[in-house]
Amino acid sequence: MAYIYCMSTLARTPKQIGTIIQRARKQRDWTQSDLAERAGLRQGTISVIEKGDKPAKLDSILAVLAALDLEFRVGERSKGAGQDIEELF
Amino acid sequence: MAYIYCMSTLARTPKQIGTIIQRARKQRDWTQSDLAERAGLRQGTISVIEKGDKPAKLDSILAVLAALDLEFRVGERSKGAGQDIEELF
DNA sequence: AGTAAATATACGCCATAGCGTATATATTGT
DNA sequence: ACAATATATACGCTATGGCGTATATTTACT
């Protein structure tokens, strides 16, 4: 087990994941259609994923994250450390 | 944006996520049935998720990770840093 | 080896994610 | 205000995830 230095955002719910995706997309100045094309999905699906109010498939999320060149990490809970998505609002 | 200190494992595919989940479950000495009950799923579903050969729903994955008290993080790609799931084999 | 426990599969069923297509509703720029 | 672009919804359809239940198959223990 190695401790690593990384920059990431905690997500617990589909809505939070959607928000992270939307932020990353806008950082890249991509439209939902741009992202949809790169992820092999449709614009409407990106919209739904970003809103996060309807469940999505893991594969779709992974495709979107890969299209955004974002990493997906699973790890032990690190209380107090890091940036929680809720802090962003 | 804050840099944080964390321990996590990179995952890119459902199979890798399944492996992470299985490792965490065994660390806790839980059976698939134990995990299934805590996550509100069935043993068979846990089996499928751990194998990762069939797509799953994001909600199911999140439920499992929550049951394992694991964090889910999305972040910028940090080349070379951290522990890649592939290194585990 | 033999038994018990754990894990992997199977089958019918139901709910729903995402598609294709289309349109309504923001949002942005001039 | 207007036009153009971007985002949110809608509808029928198809594919499939997970359930409930049950049973193979594998693994662990004496």
Tab-separated table of C-alpha atoms (C1' of nucleotides) in Angstrom:
chain	number	residue	atom	x	y	z
A	1	MET	CA	0.000	0.000	0.000
A	2	ALA	CA	1.415	3.316	-0.979
A	3	TYR	CA	0.357	6.761	-0.009
A	4	ILE	CA	0.172	9.012	-2.979
A	5	TYR	CA	-0.177	12.659	-3.604
A	6	CYS	CA	-3.214	13.337	-5.699
A	7	MET	CA	-5.835	15.894	-6.541
A	8	SER	CA	-9.323	14.570	-6.566
A	9	THR	CA	-12.887	15.216	-5.597
A	10	LEU	CA	-14.939	13.005	-3.384
A	11	ALA	CA	-18.210	11.732	-4.729
A	12	ARG	CA	-20.852	9.721	-2.968
A	13	THR	CA	-23.907	10.112	-5.145
A	14	PRO	CA	-24.773	10.133	-8.850
A	15	LYS	CA	-25.603	13.815	-8.522
A	16	GLN	CA	-22.148	14.633	-7.209
A	17	ILE	CA	-20.534	12.606	-9.948
A	18	GLY	CA	-22.636	14.479	-12.463
A	19	THR	CA	-21.492	17.787	-11.059
A	20	ILE	CA	-17.857	16.753	-11.268
A	21	ILE	CA	-18.344	15.691	-14.859
A	22	GLN	CA	-20.075	18.929	-15.756
A	23	ARG	CA	-17.330	21.019	-14.171
A	24	ALA	CA	-14.638	19.109	-16.019
A	25	ARG	CA	-16.512	19.431	-19.289
A	26	LYS	CA	-16.902	23.179	-18.950
A	27	GLN	CA	-13.244	23.526	-18.007
A	28	ARG	CA	-12.475	22.050	-21.404
A	29	ASP	CA	-15.026	24.286	-23.127
A	30	TRP	CA	-16.871	21.299	-24.459
A	31	THR	CA	-20.574	21.175	-25.148
A	32	GLN	CA	-22.591	18.190	-24.025
A	33	SER	CA	-22.611	17.116	-27.663
A	34	ASP	CA	-18.813	17.257	-27.777
A	35	LEU	CA	-18.536	15.083	-24.722
A	36	ALA	CA	-21.253	12.750	-25.934
A	37	GLU	CA	-19.438	12.148	-29.189
A	38	ARG	CA	-16.124	11.439	-27.468
A	39	ALA	CA	-17.773	9.113	-24.962
A	40	GLY	CA	-19.891	7.314	-27.513
A	41	LEU	CA	-23.126	8.555	-25.997
A	42	ARG	CA	-25.816	11.040	-26.913
A	43	GLN	CA	-26.229	14.613	-25.805
A	44	GLY	CA	-29.414	13.761	-23.966
A	45	THR	CA	-27.639	11.066	-22.011
A	46	ILE	CA	-24.889	13.469	-20.940
A	47	SER	CA	-27.561	15.861	-19.769
A	48	VAL	CA	-29.162	13.177	-17.650
A	49	ILE	CA	-25.830	12.041	-16.222
A	50	GLU	CA	-24.812	15.561	-15.294
A	51	LYS	CA	-28.073	16.178	-13.523
A	52	GLY	CA	-27.702	12.862	-11.760
A	53	ASP	CA	-31.358	12.526	-10.927
A	54	LYS	CA	-31.698	9.316	-12.870
A	55	PRO	CA	-29.493	6.260	-12.342
A	56	ALA	CA	-26.851	5.568	-14.950
A	57	LYS	CA	-24.805	2.598	-15.957
A	58	LEU	CA	-21.294	2.268	-14.653
A	59	ASP	CA	-20.045	1.836	-18.192
A	60	SER	CA	-21.505	5.145	-19.270
A	61	ILE	CA	-19.863	6.934	-16.362
A	62	LEU	CA	-16.527	5.299	-17.068
A	63	ALA	CA	-16.801	6.213	-20.744
A	64	VAL	CA	-17.466	9.828	-19.829
A	65	LEU	CA	-14.615	9.968	-17.338
A	66	ALA	CA	-12.257	8.429	-19.867
A	67	ALA	CA	-13.359	10.937	-22.498
A	68	LEU	CA	-12.567	13.698	-20.016
A	69	ASP	CA	-9.243	12.046	-19.195
A	70	LEU	CA	-10.287	11.924	-15.582
A	71	GLU	CA	-9.115	9.331	-13.128
A	72	PHE	CA	-11.374	7.285	-11.029
A	73	ARG	CA	-10.043	6.174	-7.699
A	74	VAL	CA	-11.354	4.051	-4.906
A	75	GLY	CA	-9.750	4.274	-1.531
A	76	GLU	CA	-9.976	4.211	2.213
A	77	ARG	CA	-11.954	6.928	3.831
A	78	SER	CA	-9.679	9.830	4.712
A	79	LYS	CA	-11.628	11.826	7.225
A	80	GLY	CA	-11.181	15.554	6.998
A	81	ALA	CA	-8.654	15.330	4.219
A	82	GLY	CA	-9.320	16.410	0.705
A	83	GLN	CA	-11.976	18.377	-0.977
A	84	ASP	CA	-15.534	17.325	-0.636
A	85	ILE	CA	-17.817	18.124	-3.505
A	86	GLU	CA	-20.206	19.754	-1.076
A	87	GLU	CA	-17.606	22.394	-0.260
A	88	LEU	CA	-17.861	23.667	-3.789
A	89	PHE	CA	-21.246	25.268	-3.252
B	1	MET	CA	-8.334	23.169	-5.985
B	2	ALA	CA	-6.529	21.521	-3.145
B	3	TYR	CA	-3.963	18.812	-3.202
B	4	ILE	CA	-4.749	16.129	-0.732
B	5	TYR	CA	-3.002	13.226	0.775
B	6	CYS	CA	-4.855	10.049	0.085
B	7	MET	CA	-4.538	6.347	-0.430
B	8	SER	CA	-6.453	5.032	-3.354
B	9	THR	CA	-6.418	2.663	-6.235
B	10	LEU	CA	-6.922	3.642	-9.819
B	11	ALA	CA	-9.688	1.965	-11.730
B	12	ARG	CA	-10.585	2.265	-15.373
B	13	THR	CA	-12.823	-0.713	-16.032
B	14	PRO	CA	-15.672	-2.556	-14.324
B	15	LYS	CA	-13.329	-5.503	-13.869
B	16	GLN	CA	-10.812	-3.414	-11.975
B	17	ILE	CA	-13.529	-1.944	-9.819
B	18	GLY	CA	-14.746	-5.429	-9.092
B	19	THR	CA	-11.280	-6.488	-8.043
B	20	ILE	CA	-10.958	-3.534	-5.693
B	21	ILE	CA	-14.304	-4.360	-4.156
B	22	GLN	CA	-13.389	-7.994	-3.728
B	23	ARG	CA	-10.091	-7.142	-2.079
B	24	ALA	CA	-11.775	-4.754	0.332
B	25	ARG	CA	-14.446	-7.298	1.159
B	26	LYS	CA	-11.913	-9.998	1.933
B	27	GLN	CA	-9.904	-7.577	4.040
B	28	ARG	CA	-12.991	-7.276	6.192
B	29	ASP	CA	-13.539	-11.029	6.226
B	30	TRP	CA	-16.983	-10.649	4.760
B	31	THR	CA	-18.672	-13.136	2.521
B	32	GLN	CA	-20.437	-11.983	-0.614
B	33	SER	CA	-23.678	-12.533	1.268
B	34	ASP	CA	-22.502	-10.254	4.071
B	35	LEU	CA	-21.666	-7.510	1.630
B	36	ALA	CA	-24.857	-8.063	-0.321
B	37	GLU	CA	-26.963	-7.614	2.774
B	38	ARG	CA	-25.177	-4.427	3.803
B	39	ALA	CA	-25.413	-2.988	0.308
B	40	GLY	CA	-29.023	-3.975	-0.220
B	41	LEU	CA	-28.170	-6.348	-3.029
B	42	ARG	CA	-28.051	-10.099	-3.524
B	43	GLN	CA	-25.106	-12.445	-3.295
B	44	GLY	CA	-25.350	-13.239	-6.979
B	45	THR	CA	-25.170	-9.571	-7.846
B	46	ILE	CA	-22.042	-9.102	-5.755
B	47	SER	CA	-20.506	-12.037	-7.571
B	48	VAL	CA	-21.235	-10.465	-10.926
B	49	ILE	CA	-19.939	-7.070	-9.842
B	50	GLU	CA	-16.706	-8.527	-8.505
B	51	LYS	CA	-16.086	-10.421	-11.701
B	52	GLY	CA	-16.877	-7.293	-13.666
B	53	ASP	CA	-17.659	-9.126	-16.860
B	54	LYS	CA	-21.161	-7.781	-16.971
B	55	PRO	CA	-22.001	-4.086	-16.765
B	56	ALA	CA	-23.499	-2.821	-13.551
B	57	LYS	CA	-25.461	0.193	-12.510
B	58	LEU	CA	-23.663	3.094	-10.949
B	59	ASP	CA	-26.053	2.975	-8.029
B	60	SER	CA	-25.147	-0.609	-7.245
B	61	ILE	CA	-21.448	0.197	-7.270
B	62	LEU	CA	-21.965	3.200	-5.033
B	63	ALA	CA	-24.029	1.114	-2.630
B	64	VAL	CA	-21.289	-1.479	-2.440
B	65	LEU	CA	-18.564	1.099	-1.934
B	66	ALA	CA	-20.592	2.777	0.792
B	67	ALA	CA	-21.159	-0.557	2.497
B	68	LEU	CA	-17.405	-1.094	2.454
B	69	ASP	CA	-16.867	2.448	3.715
B	70	LEU	CA	-14.743	3.130	0.674
B	71	GLU	CA	-14.356	6.499	-0.927
B	72	PHE	CA	-14.893	7.188	-4.533
B	73	ARG	CA	-12.811	9.946	-6.025
B	74	VAL	CA	-12.590	11.552	-9.399
B	75	GLY	CA	-9.556	13.591	-10.294
B	76	GLU	CA	-7.032	14.764	-12.806
B	77	ARG	CA	-4.771	12.174	-14.254
B	78	SER	CA	-1.609	11.925	-12.155
B	79	LYS	CA	0.845	10.084	-14.347
B	80	GLY	CA	3.204	7.827	-12.492
B	81	ALA	CA	1.805	8.660	-9.100
B	82	GLY	CA	-0.163	6.257	-7.061
B	83	GLN	CA	-0.897	2.626	-7.302
B	84	ASP	CA	-2.396	1.251	-10.427
B	85	ILE	CA	-4.649	-1.742	-10.043
B	86	GLU	CA	-2.619	-3.499	-12.697
B	87	GLU	CA	0.423	-3.397	-10.454
B	88	LEU	CA	-1.343	-5.663	-8.031
B	89	PHE	CA	-0.999	-8.730	-10.211
C	1	DA	C1'	-11.919	-37.984	1.561
C	2	DG	C1'	-15.866	-35.898	3.161
C	3	DT	C1'	-18.545	-32.161	4.687
C	4	DA	C1'	-19.798	-27.459	5.037
C	5	DA	C1'	-19.426	-22.959	3.457
C	6	DA	C1'	-18.676	-19.755	-0.232
C	7	DT	C1'	-18.995	-18.483	-4.867
C	8	DA	C1'	-20.560	-18.798	-9.663
C	9	DT	C1'	-24.632	-19.619	-12.781
C	10	DA	C1'	-29.226	-20.271	-14.435
C	11	DC	C1'	-34.093	-18.899	-15.698
C	12	DG	C1'	-38.208	-16.198	-15.927
C	13	DC	C1'	-39.676	-11.638	-14.759
C	14	DC	C1'	-39.864	-6.676	-14.264
C	15	DA	C1'	-37.937	-2.174	-14.293
C	16	DT	C1'	-35.314	0.988	-16.630
C	17	DA	C1'	-30.961	3.015	-19.194
C	18	DG	C1'	-29.889	4.569	-23.460
C	19	DC	C1'	-31.042	4.853	-28.361
C	20	DG	C1'	-33.075	7.448	-32.297
C	21	DT	C1'	-35.483	11.251	-33.204
C	22	DA	C1'	-37.576	15.369	-32.214
C	23	DT	C1'	-38.788	19.430	-29.791
C	24	DA	C1'	-39.087	22.710	-25.939
C	25	DT	C1'	-36.554	25.546	-23.058
C	26	DA	C1'	-32.578	28.001	-21.534
C	27	DT	C1'	-28.277	30.418	-22.553
C	28	DT	C1'	-25.065	33.161	-25.027
C	29	DG	C1'	-23.458	36.645	-28.242
C	30	DT	C1'	-24.356	40.706	-31.290
D	1	DA	C1'	-34.682	42.075	-29.066
D	2	DC	C1'	-33.034	38.610	-32.056
D	3	DA	C1'	-30.557	34.801	-33.643
D	4	DA	C1'	-27.789	31.030	-32.800
D	5	DT	C1'	-26.232	27.740	-29.832
D	6	DA	C1'	-26.678	24.735	-25.839
D	7	DT	C1'	-29.281	22.157	-22.666
D	8	DA	C1'	-33.349	19.750	-20.964
D	9	DT	C1'	-37.355	16.667	-22.171
D	10	DA	C1'	-40.373	13.621	-24.572
D	11	DC	C1'	-41.905	9.089	-26.744
D	12	DG	C1'	-41.620	4.503	-28.461
D	13	DC	C1'	-38.326	0.871	-28.579
D	14	DT	C1'	-34.720	-2.437	-27.417
D	15	DA	C1'	-31.379	-4.318	-24.428
D	16	DT	C1'	-30.204	-5.629	-20.094
D	17	DG	C1'	-29.425	-5.135	-14.815
D	18	DG	C1'	-31.062	-6.942	-10.765
D	19	DC	C1'	-34.620	-9.626	-8.386
D	20	DG	C1'	-36.334	-14.061	-6.550
D	21	DT	C1'	-35.261	-18.553	-6.385
D	22	DA	C1'	-32.579	-22.340	-7.099
D	23	DT	C1'	-28.700	-25.034	-8.150
D	24	DA	C1'	-23.884	-25.971	-9.818
D	25	DT	C1'	-19.265	-25.468	-8.714
D	26	DT	C1'	-15.461	-24.152	-6.097
D	27	DT	C1'	-13.022	-23.457	-1.786
D	28	DA	C1'	-11.951	-24.248	3.063
D	29	DC	C1'	-11.859	-27.081	7.156
D	30	DT	C1'	-11.334	-31.486	9.986
